[in-house]
Amino acid sequence: MASVLIVDDEELISSNMAAYLEDEGLEVDVANSAEDALRLVEAGLSVQVCIMDMRLPGMNGNEACQALHRQDPGIRFLLHTGSPNYVISPELSAIGITPDHLYRKPIMDMAEFTATVHALCAGR
Amino acid sequence: MDTSVNQAQRVRFWSADPRVREIVNNVADAVIAIDIHGNIEMFNPVAERLFGYPAEEVMGRNIKLLAAPAYSRHHDEYIARYLETEEPHIIGSGREVEGRRKDGTVFPIYLSVGEVKVAEFHGFIGIIHDLTVQKEAEKALRNARASLQDIIDSMPSILVGVDEQGIITHWNRSAAAERNMDIREGIGQPLVKLFPFLERQLGDISSAIRERHPVRKERLPLQSGSGTRFIDLVVYPLSSADGLGGVVRIDDVTERVRIEEMMIQTEKMMSVGGLAAGMAHEINNPLGIIAQSCQNLVRRLSDEIPKNREVADNLGLDLDTMRRYMTERGLFQFIAGMQEATERAGRIVTEMLAYSRRSTSSFVPTSLCELVETVLHLASHDYDVKKNYDFRRISIERDYDIRSDVIFCEAMAIEQVLLNLLKNAAQAMAGNPQQTAPAITLRLREEEQWLRLEVIDNGPGMSAEVRHRLFEPFFTTKPVGMGTGLGLAVAYFIVTEQHHGRLEVDSIPGKGSKFTLRLPRHEEH
């Protein structure tokens, strides 16, 4: 089954998103920090798509994506940020993240978002 | 001429009588006597000192010797004319003329002449007072006056000296220029005749003069042909030997007032801008939670998802009945309302953030006319039943008189400004009760370093109150939910902060509004 990891320090965001994606038949894990996410992958969690909040306590989303990519280059990322001015950093561009992978909070259309997650899980 | 005879004859009554001689020799002014031919008969010690000749050297010689060339030429004629006509010109009185010293230097003198006719002598006696010191003093005074006038003329302020009755006694070049008059013309005229806008201030001006305390009035608004002007007025009381008076100083501070208003406006914008950047992230997170919760609620109430049915069945709940209940009690509408409100809040946050974007990277030379056309095209697709207006029904007049329409700008941002101005005009006209055919005039002109675009509508206009608050963030005249109150505030920020331009509004209630956008022209190098 396709596996999704949601990283967000805002628990209601990750649990709401997890609920929606689970209803869509996706297997979802949740991490409240970048450090937790790295531990989960380190412990053997297989992740196809990681939904990453950019502003996090401790390690930020920018570093977390790069660290996860080093652990498993197969992970695909979707960035989920509350900062309307956020621009994808060169480091993240370098690991294949494009503006198509950038979602701004609040996501008003979860159906479209879910379709993107499915597409990434299917390796498209 | 037989000088020996003359010498003998020259023993006149003034040297014969020691008392007369004593007087003549001790008078403080030069005393010179001549006969009717103009020959010098007497030359007292002061005359010797003054002209630099010893008396023996000038005795018997013509008086022309002592006159400056301009006067000496006609001296013989003067005497001849007098003897013939007996019409006194200088005789019996005096005048200012110029004398000549032995060394050739010319100097100012006051000459009074009297005729003397006694038994043995007929001639004239001249008393000569040296005016050199006096003339120099006068000259110094004149210079001082001229340089004082130069100083007050060099003042950019309008300076007008008035007497107690408000009659102009002095004024400077700026004052004369204000009236398009020659500087000599205004003196003696009533102050309010030349400066009618001071009519209302007349009470303050005269009380300042009478009570001898300065009066200062700032930012007095004046209605003039080209709009409202502002002046600072100061009245300084003066007192002199001639009586009371005062100096009225007028400074046109229109530009300063305008810049100050703009700075206050910008200040307001910036404080909101700074706040917005920090707040946006904090607001978007809870908005995200609400948005997703709503979507989850709707989905988990759906009868199409197997898991929903499964859980409901396990609990013995009839999902269809529950959905009907929710529909009848309007619960789905509440959820929809929450989603709509969330979306609106998200939009406000995004627009607020336009403040904190300061990028200048995408500035390029752009044709303003082309931008205008793009925006008109965009606006024509902005037909909105809810907003009750149709842009395509508005007639657009383009009044362009320019050589170049190139500005250096961030095209997208200026597009946003123009779209905002046009949509506001359209919405204002749609709400116009007078039902005049809606029209927008786009007037484009070059003005100093600016390209000036006026967007003029014939809508209902706005009150002064609305006009003053128009660019304030969150100020809106639209019904709740229709406008964020940020459109013009953002437009103002884009124009003034990002593009160093100006955005102003004028309006006559009932006639329409005019937005004036000034953007720096792009100079081709």
XYZ file of C-alpha atoms in Angstrom:
649
model
C 0.000 0.000 0.000
C 1.177 3.528 -0.822
C 2.591 5.262 2.233
C 2.362 8.948 3.059
C 4.242 10.788 5.844
C 2.828 14.113 7.046
C 5.293 16.355 8.921
C 3.667 19.294 10.723
C 4.060 20.700 14.220
C 0.406 21.710 14.160
C -1.298 18.500 15.239
C -4.758 19.469 14.014
C -3.346 20.081 10.530
C -1.685 16.684 10.313
C -4.596 14.781 11.854
C -7.160 16.484 9.572
C -5.051 15.840 6.510
C -4.401 12.244 7.616
C -8.127 11.678 8.049
C -8.843 12.894 4.534
C -6.057 10.892 2.906
C -6.945 7.755 4.856
C -10.517 8.069 3.602
C -8.971 8.070 0.159
C -7.362 4.740 0.895
C -3.856 5.969 1.599
C -1.704 4.719 4.449
C -0.653 7.743 6.474
C 1.919 8.322 9.181
C 2.331 11.561 11.089
C 5.403 13.250 12.559
C 5.254 16.411 14.674
C 8.813 17.456 13.862
C 11.549 16.955 11.293
C 13.539 15.022 13.863
C 10.610 12.610 14.443
C 10.242 12.133 10.697
C 13.942 11.261 10.335
C 13.669 8.776 13.220
C 10.664 7.073 11.603
C 12.476 6.632 8.292
C 15.628 5.598 10.110
C 13.541 2.945 11.903
C 12.534 1.516 8.556
C 9.306 3.302 7.635
C 8.854 3.168 3.898
C 7.659 6.537 2.599
C 6.561 7.277 -0.959
C 5.262 10.790 -0.435
C 6.222 13.180 2.356
C 4.000 16.219 2.987
C 6.328 18.715 4.665
C 5.488 21.865 6.609
C 8.276 24.383 6.040
C 8.305 26.287 9.306
C 9.050 23.817 12.047
C 10.615 24.026 15.498
C 14.168 22.617 15.499
C 15.164 21.438 12.055
C 13.161 23.350 9.431
C 11.377 21.923 6.425
C 14.100 22.941 4.020
C 16.755 20.936 5.875
C 14.358 18.085 6.650
C 13.579 17.473 2.959
C 17.288 17.306 2.165
C 18.010 14.970 5.102
C 15.121 12.642 4.172
C 16.255 12.709 0.550
C 19.722 11.591 1.648
C 18.179 8.750 3.649
C 15.900 7.668 0.824
C 16.212 9.345 -2.563
C 12.949 7.690 -3.620
C 10.803 9.869 -1.348
C 8.683 12.449 -3.239
C 7.898 15.695 -1.454
C 4.921 18.021 -1.305
C 5.587 21.289 0.512
C 2.769 22.643 2.680
C 3.324 26.139 4.028
C 1.442 28.939 5.717
C 3.864 31.585 4.421
C 2.396 33.099 1.244
C 5.813 34.548 0.358
C 7.620 31.242 0.503
C 9.808 30.494 -2.513
C 11.340 27.074 -3.179
C 15.012 27.109 -2.241
C 17.751 26.131 -4.731
C 18.618 23.086 -2.602
C 15.066 21.774 -2.904
C 14.929 22.568 -6.609
C 18.092 20.464 -6.904
C 16.281 17.388 -5.544
C 13.456 17.823 -8.033
C 10.922 19.893 -6.070
C 9.053 22.332 -8.343
C 6.303 24.933 -7.766
C 3.834 22.199 -8.707
C 4.782 20.537 -5.432
C 4.080 23.649 -3.384
C 0.749 23.972 -1.543
C -0.182 26.967 0.511
C -2.343 26.820 3.607
C -5.290 26.837 3.712
C -5.835 24.156 1.054
C -9.384 24.810 -0.048
C -9.613 21.843 -2.401
C -8.439 18.649 -0.769
C -9.717 16.554 -3.690
C -7.190 18.140 -6.044
C -4.452 17.785 -3.449
C -5.287 14.138 -2.918
C -5.144 13.528 -6.657
C -1.599 14.911 -6.644
C -0.635 12.627 -3.755
C -2.037 9.643 -5.614
C -0.172 10.603 -8.748
C 3.118 10.872 -6.874
C 2.517 7.527 -5.155
C 1.953 5.966 -8.547
C 5.361 7.320 -9.543
C 4.068 9.939 -11.973
C 43.781 142.533 -18.308
C 45.674 144.976 -16.176
C 46.141 143.060 -13.007
C 47.782 145.921 -11.122
C 44.670 148.028 -11.508
C 42.558 145.079 -10.475
C 44.726 144.450 -7.479
C 44.237 148.064 -6.428
C 40.505 147.989 -6.999
C 40.286 144.813 -5.023
C 40.663 146.638 -1.785
C 36.980 146.315 -1.220
C 34.767 147.098 1.708
C 35.202 143.595 3.107
C 38.914 144.056 3.516
C 38.664 147.718 4.381
C 36.416 147.091 7.341
C 38.206 144.837 9.865
C 34.884 143.705 11.347
C 33.643 142.439 8.000
C 37.058 140.878 7.314
C 36.905 139.100 10.665
C 33.501 137.664 9.805
C 34.477 136.529 6.333
C 37.684 134.922 7.494
C 35.992 132.993 10.272
C 32.873 131.708 8.587
C 32.824 127.903 8.616
C 31.911 127.728 4.927
C 33.822 128.892 1.878
C 32.919 132.456 0.864
C 33.772 133.620 -2.635
C 32.868 136.921 -4.269
C 32.879 137.476 -8.024
C 32.205 140.496 -10.125
C 29.606 140.569 -12.826
C 32.106 139.068 -15.278
C 32.670 136.138 -13.007
C 36.117 137.147 -11.868
C 37.018 136.195 -8.344
C 37.193 139.166 -6.007
C 37.333 137.433 -2.677
C 38.438 133.976 -1.535
C 38.269 133.278 2.177
C 40.517 130.819 4.112
C 37.920 128.017 4.065
C 37.705 128.426 0.264
C 41.493 128.114 0.082
C 41.348 124.886 2.086
C 38.396 123.523 0.177
C 39.647 124.148 -3.344
C 43.354 123.817 -2.634
C 44.280 127.209 -4.091
C 45.963 130.029 -2.153
C 43.824 133.155 -2.507
C 46.521 135.049 -4.504
C 46.450 132.339 -7.158
C 42.723 132.672 -7.937
C 42.205 136.426 -7.472
C 40.929 137.957 -10.695
C 40.553 134.621 -12.401
C 37.163 133.424 -13.611
C 35.080 131.449 -11.192
C 34.747 128.686 -13.828
C 38.143 127.562 -12.601
C 36.449 126.186 -9.484
C 33.465 124.538 -11.132
C 33.259 120.931 -12.365
C 33.292 120.797 -16.192
C 29.551 120.123 -16.361
C 28.836 123.438 -14.648
C 31.720 125.612 -15.842
C 30.698 125.418 -19.488
C 27.589 127.553 -19.143
C 28.591 129.790 -16.276
C 29.117 132.896 -18.401
C 25.682 132.451 -19.931
C 24.067 132.171 -16.505
C 25.504 135.475 -15.389
C 24.716 137.204 -18.712
C 21.149 135.929 -18.628
C 20.634 137.139 -15.110
C 22.022 140.565 -15.778
C 19.821 140.869 -18.865
C 16.550 139.453 -17.573
C 17.027 139.861 -13.814
C 15.321 136.526 -13.434
C 16.930 134.842 -10.485
C 17.633 131.177 -10.953
C 20.239 130.328 -8.372
C 20.494 133.904 -7.140
C 18.962 134.365 -3.714
C 18.800 130.645 -3.193
C 21.081 127.700 -3.580
C 21.540 124.299 -5.085
C 23.726 121.232 -5.133
C 26.497 121.435 -7.722
C 29.993 120.094 -8.084
C 33.241 121.974 -7.435
C 36.716 121.268 -8.775
C 39.849 121.341 -6.669
C 43.237 122.468 -7.854
C 44.266 118.826 -8.239
C 41.342 118.306 -10.619
C 39.185 116.227 -8.292
C 35.482 116.970 -8.375
C 33.434 117.089 -5.154
C 29.838 117.791 -4.166
C 29.006 121.225 -2.754
C 25.976 123.200 -1.742
C 26.217 126.647 -3.340
C 24.058 129.576 -2.290
C 24.458 132.800 -4.174
C 23.426 136.321 -3.347
C 23.757 139.501 -5.358
C 25.732 142.357 -3.888
C 25.323 145.885 -5.137
C 27.139 148.569 -3.193
C 28.725 151.795 -4.311
C 32.061 150.490 -5.421
C 31.049 146.862 -6.179
C 28.463 144.939 -8.169
C 28.768 141.221 -8.121
C 27.787 138.043 -6.401
C 28.722 136.380 -3.171
C 28.678 132.611 -3.019
C 28.691 130.552 0.118
C 29.899 127.033 -0.465
C 29.264 124.127 1.864
C 31.201 120.924 1.333
C 28.799 117.998 0.897
C 31.417 115.256 0.581
C 30.756 113.679 3.987
C 27.005 114.052 3.674
C 26.994 112.534 0.176
C 29.051 109.604 1.324
C 26.644 109.021 4.185
C 23.719 109.206 1.798
C 25.398 106.775 -0.520
C 26.087 104.390 2.340
C 22.450 104.659 3.392
C 21.291 104.036 -0.158
C 23.546 100.991 -0.401
C 22.306 99.704 2.913
C 18.727 100.131 1.752
C 19.452 98.436 -1.536
C 21.108 95.498 0.123
C 18.246 95.226 2.596
C 15.858 95.169 -0.341
C 18.117 92.578 -1.998
C 17.924 90.465 1.126
C 14.148 90.615 1.399
C 13.860 90.088 -2.345
C 15.932 86.955 -2.116
C 13.475 85.460 0.385
C 11.194 82.887 -1.190
C 8.483 83.961 1.260
C 6.009 86.636 0.341
C 6.907 89.605 2.579
C 4.640 92.620 2.775
C 5.078 95.585 5.091
C 1.842 97.298 6.029
C 0.882 100.299 8.114
C -1.819 100.355 10.755
C -4.500 100.855 8.121
C -3.334 97.817 6.154
C -1.782 99.881 3.370
C 1.294 98.337 1.788
C 4.488 100.224 2.632
C 7.022 97.684 1.359
C 6.932 94.383 -0.393
C 9.435 92.003 -1.823
C 9.885 90.456 -5.223
C 8.052 87.233 -4.283
C 5.050 89.316 -3.231
C 5.057 91.294 -6.474
C 5.513 88.090 -8.472
C 2.495 86.553 -6.737
C 0.436 89.428 -8.120
C 2.277 89.563 -11.455
C 3.093 93.181 -10.718
C 6.182 95.343 -10.881
C 7.785 95.729 -7.476
C 7.186 99.505 -7.594
C 3.454 99.187 -8.235
C 2.130 97.749 -4.998
C 3.245 100.416 -2.546
C 0.328 102.441 -1.229
C -2.321 99.873 -2.112
C -4.494 98.144 0.479
C -3.175 94.703 1.445
C -6.479 92.897 0.890
C -6.895 94.431 -2.545
C -3.727 92.707 -3.739
C -4.100 89.635 -1.530
C -7.851 89.051 -1.313
C -7.346 85.675 0.368
C -6.197 87.582 3.464
C -9.638 89.140 3.879
C -10.562 86.642 6.592
C -7.235 87.113 8.343
C -7.531 90.875 8.469
C -8.759 90.857 12.053
C -5.726 88.874 13.185
C -3.362 91.051 11.189
C -4.615 94.292 12.665
C -4.753 92.932 16.203
C -1.148 91.708 15.829
C -0.112 95.205 14.824
C -2.197 96.971 17.457
C -1.357 94.706 20.354
C 2.232 94.197 19.232
C 2.412 90.453 19.440
C 3.195 88.211 16.497
C 0.415 86.065 15.074
C 1.158 82.745 13.440
C -1.361 80.700 11.497
C -0.418 77.424 9.886
C -1.861 75.497 6.974
C -4.620 77.921 6.101
C -6.511 76.309 3.240
C -7.197 78.503 0.210
C -9.388 77.527 -2.664
C -7.614 78.338 -5.878
C -8.238 77.490 -9.494
C -5.970 74.458 -9.417
C -7.303 72.981 -6.169
C -6.677 73.658 -2.521
C -3.520 75.518 -1.583
C -2.161 75.825 1.926
C -0.325 78.815 3.364
C 1.456 79.599 6.578
C 0.828 83.165 7.666
C 2.947 85.110 10.150
C 2.343 88.724 11.156
C 5.177 90.482 12.976
C 4.306 93.817 14.543
C 6.716 96.693 13.905
C 6.863 100.094 15.472
C 8.774 103.025 14.095
C 8.750 106.820 14.391
C 6.039 106.875 11.734
C 3.658 104.812 13.840
C 2.559 101.223 14.016
C 2.841 98.702 11.248
C 3.699 95.121 10.603
C 5.264 92.624 8.297
C 3.070 89.932 6.823
C 4.876 86.798 5.787
C 3.129 84.250 3.593
C 4.601 80.878 2.699
C 2.978 78.519 0.262
C 3.227 75.167 2.049
C 0.939 73.215 -0.283
C 3.725 70.876 -1.334
C 4.858 70.313 2.254
C 1.331 69.597 3.466
C 0.846 67.140 0.636
C 4.121 65.359 1.350
C 3.286 65.182 5.051
C -0.099 63.686 4.299
C 1.594 61.193 2.050
C 4.113 60.285 4.746
C 1.371 59.737 7.286
C -0.400 57.567 4.759
C 2.755 55.584 4.039
C 3.409 55.208 7.743
C -0.031 53.687 8.188
C 0.584 51.351 5.288
C 3.966 50.243 6.567
C 2.753 49.411 10.053
C 0.073 47.190 8.572
C 2.635 45.740 6.168
C 5.016 44.713 8.914
C 2.197 43.234 10.920
C 0.852 41.371 7.933
C 4.071 39.550 7.159
C 4.379 38.193 10.674
C 0.701 37.430 11.088
C 0.095 35.715 7.786
C 1.744 32.464 8.740
C 0.049 32.390 12.115
C -3.355 32.961 10.568
C -2.956 30.552 7.665
C -2.316 27.587 9.937
C -5.627 27.813 11.829
C -7.346 28.619 8.535
C -5.884 25.415 7.146
C -7.301 23.478 10.074
C -10.769 24.955 9.584
C -10.665 24.397 5.824
C -9.600 20.788 6.131
C -11.974 20.067 9.009
C -14.874 21.294 6.908
C -13.837 19.090 4.028
C -13.466 16.133 6.350
C -16.892 16.797 7.858
C -18.524 16.818 4.446
C -16.733 13.679 3.352
C -17.419 11.715 6.497
C -21.102 12.545 6.224
C -21.136 11.255 2.659
C -23.056 8.063 1.970
C -20.702 7.246 -0.891
C -17.737 6.275 1.233
C -17.925 2.637 2.360
C -16.164 3.280 5.635
C -18.901 5.790 6.613
C -21.621 3.201 6.034
C -19.620 0.539 7.854
C -19.166 2.650 10.985
C -22.800 3.817 10.920
C -24.073 0.244 10.562
C -21.929 -0.880 13.472
C -23.530 1.802 15.611
C -27.034 1.047 14.364
C -27.269 4.531 12.836
C -29.262 5.182 9.686
C -26.917 7.361 7.669
C -29.622 8.472 5.223
C -31.885 9.678 8.041
C -29.012 11.555 9.603
C -28.182 13.217 6.294
C -31.839 14.241 5.844
C -31.859 15.654 9.361
C -28.710 17.635 8.638
C -30.148 18.945 5.397
C -33.424 20.000 6.976
C -31.713 21.726 9.886
C -29.341 23.547 7.496
C -26.205 21.928 8.924
C -24.575 21.473 5.508
C -25.118 25.169 4.868
C -23.320 25.991 8.091
C -20.374 23.947 6.915
C -20.465 25.637 3.514
C -20.553 29.006 5.294
C -17.479 28.082 7.290
C -15.650 27.114 4.114
C -16.597 30.340 2.401
C -15.519 32.414 5.389
C -12.211 30.563 5.541
C -11.599 31.247 1.900
C -12.322 34.940 2.425
C -9.979 35.155 5.393
C -7.274 33.482 3.322
C -7.773 36.036 0.566
C -7.414 38.918 3.039
C -4.166 37.498 4.367
C -2.782 37.125 0.847
C -3.698 40.680 -0.098
C -2.251 42.032 3.120
C 0.989 40.411 2.206
C 1.307 42.491 -0.923
C 2.700 45.048 1.551
C 5.672 43.039 2.582
C 6.766 42.197 -0.937
C 9.480 44.632 -1.800
C 11.121 42.891 -4.673
C 12.453 45.174 -7.377
C 13.872 42.338 -9.401
C 11.118 42.259 -11.958
C 11.219 45.968 -12.858
C 11.328 46.372 -16.617
C 10.595 49.194 -19.077
C 6.927 48.798 -19.886
C 4.427 50.555 -22.132
C 1.758 52.020 -19.889
C -0.727 52.171 -22.787
C -0.306 48.461 -23.372
C -0.796 47.769 -19.674
C -3.976 49.822 -19.741
C -5.294 47.803 -22.701
C -4.442 44.498 -21.004
C -6.274 45.594 -17.895
C -9.297 46.843 -19.845
C -9.442 43.430 -21.472
C -9.196 41.716 -18.073
C -11.847 43.999 -16.625
C -14.266 43.302 -19.459
C -14.301 39.662 -18.357
C -15.025 40.654 -14.811
C -18.775 40.591 -15.328
C -20.266 39.776 -11.984
C -23.965 39.298 -11.410
C -23.562 39.503 -7.658
C -21.636 42.752 -7.864
C -24.299 44.050 -10.191
C -22.190 45.638 -12.876
C -21.069 44.869 -16.373
C -17.825 46.445 -17.418
C -18.645 46.085 -21.091
C -21.479 48.596 -20.759
C -19.097 51.342 -19.686
C -17.831 53.652 -22.418
C -14.084 54.178 -22.241
C -12.542 57.374 -23.583
C -8.806 57.453 -24.131
C -7.358 60.960 -24.009
C -3.644 60.470 -24.572
C -1.186 63.278 -25.253
C 2.306 61.946 -24.744
C 5.535 61.372 -26.610
C 6.554 58.221 -24.782
C 4.499 55.953 -22.547
C 7.380 53.909 -21.184
C 7.611 53.488 -17.428
C 10.011 51.403 -15.397
C 7.788 49.143 -13.375
C 6.760 45.754 -12.191
C 4.101 45.150 -14.811
C 2.011 42.732 -12.749
C 1.862 45.106 -9.814
C 0.836 48.093 -11.931
C -1.738 45.896 -13.640
C -3.152 45.138 -10.212
C -3.325 48.873 -9.451
C -5.044 49.711 -12.738
C -7.499 46.843 -12.431
C -8.354 47.999 -8.938
C -8.961 51.588 -10.079
C -11.100 50.489 -13.033
C -13.158 47.996 -11.032
C -13.740 50.531 -8.284
C -14.887 53.070 -10.877
C -17.201 50.486 -12.440
C -18.657 49.481 -9.093
C -19.106 53.089 -8.037
C -20.952 53.926 -11.244
C -23.123 50.823 -10.936
C -24.280 52.170 -7.605
C -25.053 55.593 -9.025
C -28.698 56.442 -8.421
C -28.653 59.104 -11.142
C -28.396 56.474 -13.832
C -26.159 58.534 -16.106
C -24.548 56.530 -18.873
C -21.412 55.176 -17.191
C -18.200 56.503 -18.710
C -14.541 56.350 -17.759
C -12.017 58.799 -19.171
C -8.399 57.710 -19.192
C -6.231 60.813 -19.514
C -2.520 60.329 -20.043
C -0.056 63.214 -19.876
C 3.598 63.897 -19.311
C 4.335 66.028 -16.279
C 7.927 66.811 -15.321
C 9.508 63.477 -14.423
C 6.134 61.748 -14.274
C 3.783 59.989 -16.569
C 0.389 60.996 -15.220
C -2.652 58.801 -15.722
C -6.030 60.090 -14.624
C -8.895 57.642 -14.252
C -12.045 59.760 -14.260
C -15.501 58.304 -13.725
C -18.916 59.925 -13.742
C -20.164 57.952 -10.771
C -21.642 59.302 -7.563
C -18.310 60.586 -6.239
C -17.550 60.453 -2.559
C -17.702 62.560 0.564
C -14.608 64.237 2.011
C -14.752 61.727 4.860
C -14.573 58.770 2.498
C -11.913 60.486 0.389
C -9.676 60.955 3.430
C -9.909 57.356 4.492
C -9.900 55.794 1.045
C -6.359 54.420 1.124
C -6.630 53.134 4.674
C -6.318 49.384 5.011
C -9.648 47.705 5.776
C -11.632 50.811 4.921
C -14.405 49.869 2.548
C -17.696 51.346 1.454
C -18.835 48.058 -0.003
C -21.303 45.752 1.762
C -19.819 43.203 4.176
C -18.182 40.395 2.272
C -17.921 42.299 -1.012
C -14.582 43.986 -0.528
C -11.647 43.333 1.733
C -10.895 47.037 2.131
C -7.388 46.305 0.955
C -7.574 46.908 -2.785
C -6.759 50.605 -2.742
C -4.449 50.318 0.240
C -2.388 47.787 -1.676
C -2.576 49.899 -4.824
C -1.303 52.869 -2.822
C 1.535 50.809 -1.443
C 2.509 49.471 -4.858
C 2.544 52.954 -6.370
C 4.220 54.945 -3.608
C 6.526 52.431 -1.963
C 7.447 50.062 -4.750
C 7.416 52.470 -7.673
C 8.121 55.788 -5.941
C 5.099 57.250 -7.651
C 2.020 59.011 -6.364
C -1.612 58.068 -6.111
C -4.160 60.749 -5.332
C -7.898 61.053 -5.389
C -10.183 63.963 -6.119
C -13.910 63.838 -6.045
C -16.956 66.009 -6.356
C -19.955 64.312 -4.741
C -22.604 63.785 -7.396
C -20.196 64.394 -10.278
C -17.666 61.613 -10.094
C -14.193 60.772 -8.938
C -10.728 61.178 -10.352
C -7.788 58.993 -9.417
C -4.449 60.457 -10.444
C -1.599 58.021 -10.811
C 1.910 59.382 -11.310
C 4.696 57.008 -12.195
C 8.308 57.928 -12.944
C 8.961 58.045 -16.677
C 11.576 55.708 -18.016
C 14.446 57.704 -19.490
C 16.018 56.026 -22.488
C 19.806 56.041 -22.254
